[in-house]
XYZ file of C-alpha atoms in Angstrom:
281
model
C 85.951 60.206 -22.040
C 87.503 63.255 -23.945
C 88.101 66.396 -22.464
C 85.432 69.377 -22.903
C 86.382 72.513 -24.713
C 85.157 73.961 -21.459
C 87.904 71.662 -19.625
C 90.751 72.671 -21.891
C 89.499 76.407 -21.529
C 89.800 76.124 -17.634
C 92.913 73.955 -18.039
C 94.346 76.629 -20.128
C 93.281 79.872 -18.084
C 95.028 78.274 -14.915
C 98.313 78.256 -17.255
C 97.968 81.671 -18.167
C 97.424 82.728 -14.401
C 100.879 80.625 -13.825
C 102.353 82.704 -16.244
C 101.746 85.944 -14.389
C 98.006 87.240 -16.070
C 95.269 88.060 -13.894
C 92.365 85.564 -13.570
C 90.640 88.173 -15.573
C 92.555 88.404 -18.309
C 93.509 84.479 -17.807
C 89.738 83.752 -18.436
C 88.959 86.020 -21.438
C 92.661 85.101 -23.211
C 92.049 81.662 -23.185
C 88.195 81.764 -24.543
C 89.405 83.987 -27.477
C 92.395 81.727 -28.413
C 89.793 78.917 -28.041
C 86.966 80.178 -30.263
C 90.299 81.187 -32.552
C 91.650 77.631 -33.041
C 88.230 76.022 -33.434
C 86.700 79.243 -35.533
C 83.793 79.855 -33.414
C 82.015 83.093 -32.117
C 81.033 83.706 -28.859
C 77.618 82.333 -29.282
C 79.145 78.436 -30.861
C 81.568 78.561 -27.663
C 78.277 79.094 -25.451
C 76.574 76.437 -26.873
C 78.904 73.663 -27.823
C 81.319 74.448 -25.171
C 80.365 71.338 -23.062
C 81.147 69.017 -25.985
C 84.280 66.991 -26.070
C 87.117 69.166 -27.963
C 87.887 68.062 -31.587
C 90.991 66.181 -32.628
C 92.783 68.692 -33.579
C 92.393 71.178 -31.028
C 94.878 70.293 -28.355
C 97.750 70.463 -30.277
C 96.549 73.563 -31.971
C 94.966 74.929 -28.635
C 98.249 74.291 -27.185
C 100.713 75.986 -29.539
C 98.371 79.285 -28.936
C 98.521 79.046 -25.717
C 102.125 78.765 -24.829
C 102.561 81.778 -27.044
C 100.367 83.510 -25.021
C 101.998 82.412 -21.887
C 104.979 83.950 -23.108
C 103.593 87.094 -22.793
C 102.631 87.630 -26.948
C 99.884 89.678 -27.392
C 96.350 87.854 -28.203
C 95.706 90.107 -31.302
C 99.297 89.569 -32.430
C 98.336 85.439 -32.161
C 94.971 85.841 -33.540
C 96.266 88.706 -36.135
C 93.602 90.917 -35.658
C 92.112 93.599 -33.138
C 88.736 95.259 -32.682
C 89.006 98.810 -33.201
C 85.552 101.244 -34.005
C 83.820 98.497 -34.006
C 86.062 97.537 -37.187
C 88.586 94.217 -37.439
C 91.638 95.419 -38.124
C 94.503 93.131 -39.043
C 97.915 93.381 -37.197
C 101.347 92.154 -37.196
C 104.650 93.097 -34.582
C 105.469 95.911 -36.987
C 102.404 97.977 -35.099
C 100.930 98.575 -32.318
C 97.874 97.242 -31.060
C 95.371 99.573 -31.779
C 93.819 100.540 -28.002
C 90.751 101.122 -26.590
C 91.578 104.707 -25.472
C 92.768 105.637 -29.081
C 88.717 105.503 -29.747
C 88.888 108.961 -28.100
C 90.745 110.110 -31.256
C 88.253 109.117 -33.496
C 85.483 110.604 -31.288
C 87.006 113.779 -30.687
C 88.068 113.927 -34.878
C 84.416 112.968 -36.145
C 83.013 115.845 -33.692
C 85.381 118.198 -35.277
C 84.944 117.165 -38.976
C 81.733 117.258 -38.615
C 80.998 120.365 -37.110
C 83.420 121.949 -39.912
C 82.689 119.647 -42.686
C 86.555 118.612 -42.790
C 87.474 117.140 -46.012
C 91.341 116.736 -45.307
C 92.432 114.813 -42.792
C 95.858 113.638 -42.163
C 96.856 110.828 -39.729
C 100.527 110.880 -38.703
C 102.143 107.816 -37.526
C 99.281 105.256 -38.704
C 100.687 102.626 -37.880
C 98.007 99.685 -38.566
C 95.811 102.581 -40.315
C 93.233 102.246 -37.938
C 92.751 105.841 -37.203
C 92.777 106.475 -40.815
C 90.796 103.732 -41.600
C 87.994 104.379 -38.985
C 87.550 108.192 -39.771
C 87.244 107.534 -43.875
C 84.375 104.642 -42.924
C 82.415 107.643 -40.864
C 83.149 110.183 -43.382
C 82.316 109.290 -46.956
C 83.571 112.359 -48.392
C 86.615 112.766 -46.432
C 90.137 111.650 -47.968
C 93.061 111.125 -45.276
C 96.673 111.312 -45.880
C 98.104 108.334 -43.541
C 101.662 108.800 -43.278
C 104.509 106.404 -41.377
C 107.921 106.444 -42.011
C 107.776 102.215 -41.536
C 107.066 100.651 -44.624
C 105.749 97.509 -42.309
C 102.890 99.365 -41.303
C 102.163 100.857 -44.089
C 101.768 97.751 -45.659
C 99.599 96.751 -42.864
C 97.602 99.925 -43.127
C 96.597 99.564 -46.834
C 95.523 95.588 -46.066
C 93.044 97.205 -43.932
C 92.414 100.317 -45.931
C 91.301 97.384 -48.632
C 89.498 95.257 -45.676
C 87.027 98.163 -45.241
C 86.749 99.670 -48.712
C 88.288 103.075 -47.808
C 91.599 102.670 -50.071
C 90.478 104.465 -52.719
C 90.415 107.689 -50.008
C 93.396 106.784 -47.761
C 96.878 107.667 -49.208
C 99.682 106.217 -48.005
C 103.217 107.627 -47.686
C 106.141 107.133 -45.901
C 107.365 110.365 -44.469
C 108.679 111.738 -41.191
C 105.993 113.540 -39.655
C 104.444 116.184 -41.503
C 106.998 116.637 -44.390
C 105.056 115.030 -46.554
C 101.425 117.212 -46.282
C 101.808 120.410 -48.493
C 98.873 121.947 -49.399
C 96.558 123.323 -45.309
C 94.332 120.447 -44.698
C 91.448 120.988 -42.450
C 92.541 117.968 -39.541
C 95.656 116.445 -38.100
C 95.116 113.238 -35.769
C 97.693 111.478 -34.263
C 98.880 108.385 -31.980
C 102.598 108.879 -31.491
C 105.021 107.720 -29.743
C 105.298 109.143 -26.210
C 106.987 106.833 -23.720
C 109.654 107.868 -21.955
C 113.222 106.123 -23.228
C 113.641 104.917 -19.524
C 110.160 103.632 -19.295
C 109.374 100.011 -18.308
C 106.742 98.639 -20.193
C 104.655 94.769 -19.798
C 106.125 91.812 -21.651
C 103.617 92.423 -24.234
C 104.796 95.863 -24.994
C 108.399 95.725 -24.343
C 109.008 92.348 -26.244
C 106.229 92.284 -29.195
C 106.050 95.631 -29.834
C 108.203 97.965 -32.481
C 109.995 99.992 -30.424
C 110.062 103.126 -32.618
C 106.117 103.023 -32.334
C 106.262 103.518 -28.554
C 109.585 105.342 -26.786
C 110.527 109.732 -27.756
C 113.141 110.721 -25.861
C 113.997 111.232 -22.079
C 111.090 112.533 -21.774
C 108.108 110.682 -23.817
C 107.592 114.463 -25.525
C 110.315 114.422 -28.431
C 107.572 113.284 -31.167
C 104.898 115.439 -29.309
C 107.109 118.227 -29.386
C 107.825 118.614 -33.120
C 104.176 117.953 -33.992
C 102.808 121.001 -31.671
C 105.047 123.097 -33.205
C 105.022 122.880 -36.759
C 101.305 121.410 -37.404
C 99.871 124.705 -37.071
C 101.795 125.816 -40.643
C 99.996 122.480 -42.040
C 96.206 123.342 -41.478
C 94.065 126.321 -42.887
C 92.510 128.768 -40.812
C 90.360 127.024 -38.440
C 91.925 124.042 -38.617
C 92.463 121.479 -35.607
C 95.004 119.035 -34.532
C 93.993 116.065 -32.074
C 96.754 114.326 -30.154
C 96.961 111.185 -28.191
C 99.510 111.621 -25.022
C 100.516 109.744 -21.973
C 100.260 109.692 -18.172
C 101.352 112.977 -16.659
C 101.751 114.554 -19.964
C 99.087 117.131 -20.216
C 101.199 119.984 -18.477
C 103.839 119.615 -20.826
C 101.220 119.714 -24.032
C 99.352 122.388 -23.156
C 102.728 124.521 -22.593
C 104.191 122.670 -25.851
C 101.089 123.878 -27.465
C 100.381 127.880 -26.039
C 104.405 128.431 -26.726
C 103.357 127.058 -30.307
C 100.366 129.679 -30.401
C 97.665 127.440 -30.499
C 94.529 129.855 -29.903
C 92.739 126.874 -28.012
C 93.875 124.085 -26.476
C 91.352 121.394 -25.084
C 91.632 118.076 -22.860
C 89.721 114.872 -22.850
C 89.910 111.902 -20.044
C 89.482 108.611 -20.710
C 87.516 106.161 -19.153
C 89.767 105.905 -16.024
C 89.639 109.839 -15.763
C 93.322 109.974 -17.194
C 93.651 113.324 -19.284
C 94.560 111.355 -22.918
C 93.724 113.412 -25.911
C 94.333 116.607 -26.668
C 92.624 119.175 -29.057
C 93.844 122.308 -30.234
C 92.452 124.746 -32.595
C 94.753 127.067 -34.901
């Protein structure tokens, strides 16, 4: 008798564990490339997963799964990542958007909100989905998404299109903020701040674009130039919101008084990890 998706699923998480995963991440990794190679959702898996696995899933089930024992990223196997509650597409020219990113967006929306923001600029988009995410929650915003990789910005218009925001998200490859001229009202930002000597997971280190992820000795050499000259990019009550990393926040908040930021606030993430950083000029 044929094998059982459900077979090949456990089959396959034990492989993943072999290749160093946890069981956790073993168990979900295999499901998703599963429901990937036979294009089922959560709910077909749940209800046909006892059923003997179609002809052409081994071989297909099999290819995705020695990627992923390799250490490739799911969403860079799959080509896609959740993000906002929005699929965004995604190749090895950007980073997978993360869940702690969301705090961007959070903090961003509270801002424009509260100040009825109508120019946003997102430095460093990478897939877009910063961008992306803020124009879907604010019809009547338009957001400058700038990257100096023409990769992602090709990547961050596919999903500017996927979404129906690219008629409000304009794309330009720049170095930081050269390209914004006239004060905008809000600055977001994912940069890159891992230290040069840094040692990141197989995922990271082999899959993703380097230039996306290391600045400097330090992790601060990106952060650094954007705390000092954003203020001369936003009108008068503008803010600028700032992903950092793990032990950074000292460092921005002195990057960002020396700057003369009049306020400078923090926000944790889910692990109680200061992560985001707002500051008003």
């Amino acid at each position: 008798m044929a094998a059982t998706v459900h077979e090949r699923i456990a089959a396959a998480r034990q492989a993943l564990i072999g290749a160093g995963l946890s069981a956790e991440d073993a168990a979900i990794d295999a499901a998703v490339l599963a429901r990937h190679a036979l294009g089922w959702d959560r709910a077909s898996l749940l209800a046909r997963g006892r059923e003997s696995a179609p002809p052409a899933f081994d071989e297909v089930y099999a290819q995705l799964i020695r990627r992923r024992t390799a250490r490739e990223p799911v969403a860079l196997i799959t080509g896609s990542r959740e993000f906002w509650g929005l699929d965004f597409r995604v190749s090895s020219g950007v980073i997978v958007p993360r869940p702690e990113t969301e705090l961007v967006v959070e903090q961003a929306l509270a801002c424009a909100r509260d100040a009825g923001s109508r120019r946003l600029v997102d430095v460093g988009t990478g897939s877009g989905c910063l961008a992306v995410a803020l124009a879907s929650e604010l019809p009547g915003a338009r957001v400058l998404a700038i990257d100096t990789s023409l990769e992602a910005l090709r990547v961050a218009a596919r999903n500017a299109r996927r979404h129906g925001v690219a008629d409000r998200v304009h794309l330009v490859q720049a170095t930081l903020l050269e390209a914004v001229g006239a004060p905008v009202d809000l600055i977001v930002s994912n940069p890159p701040y891992v230290p040069d000597t840094e040692t990141l997971p197989p995922e990271v280190a082999r899959y993703e674009p380097p230039e996306a992820l290391f600045a400097g000795p330090d992790g601060l050499d990106v952060l650094r130039a954007l705390i000092s000259s954003a203020p001369a990019r936003l009108a008068p009550g503008g803010r600028f919101i700032v992903e950092f990393g793990f032990g950074q926040r000292a460092a921005v908040e002195s990057l960002a008084r020396a700057a003369g930021w009049s306020r400078v606030g923090f926000v944790n993430d889910l692990q109680d990890i200061p992560r985001v950083a707002v500051m008003e000029h």
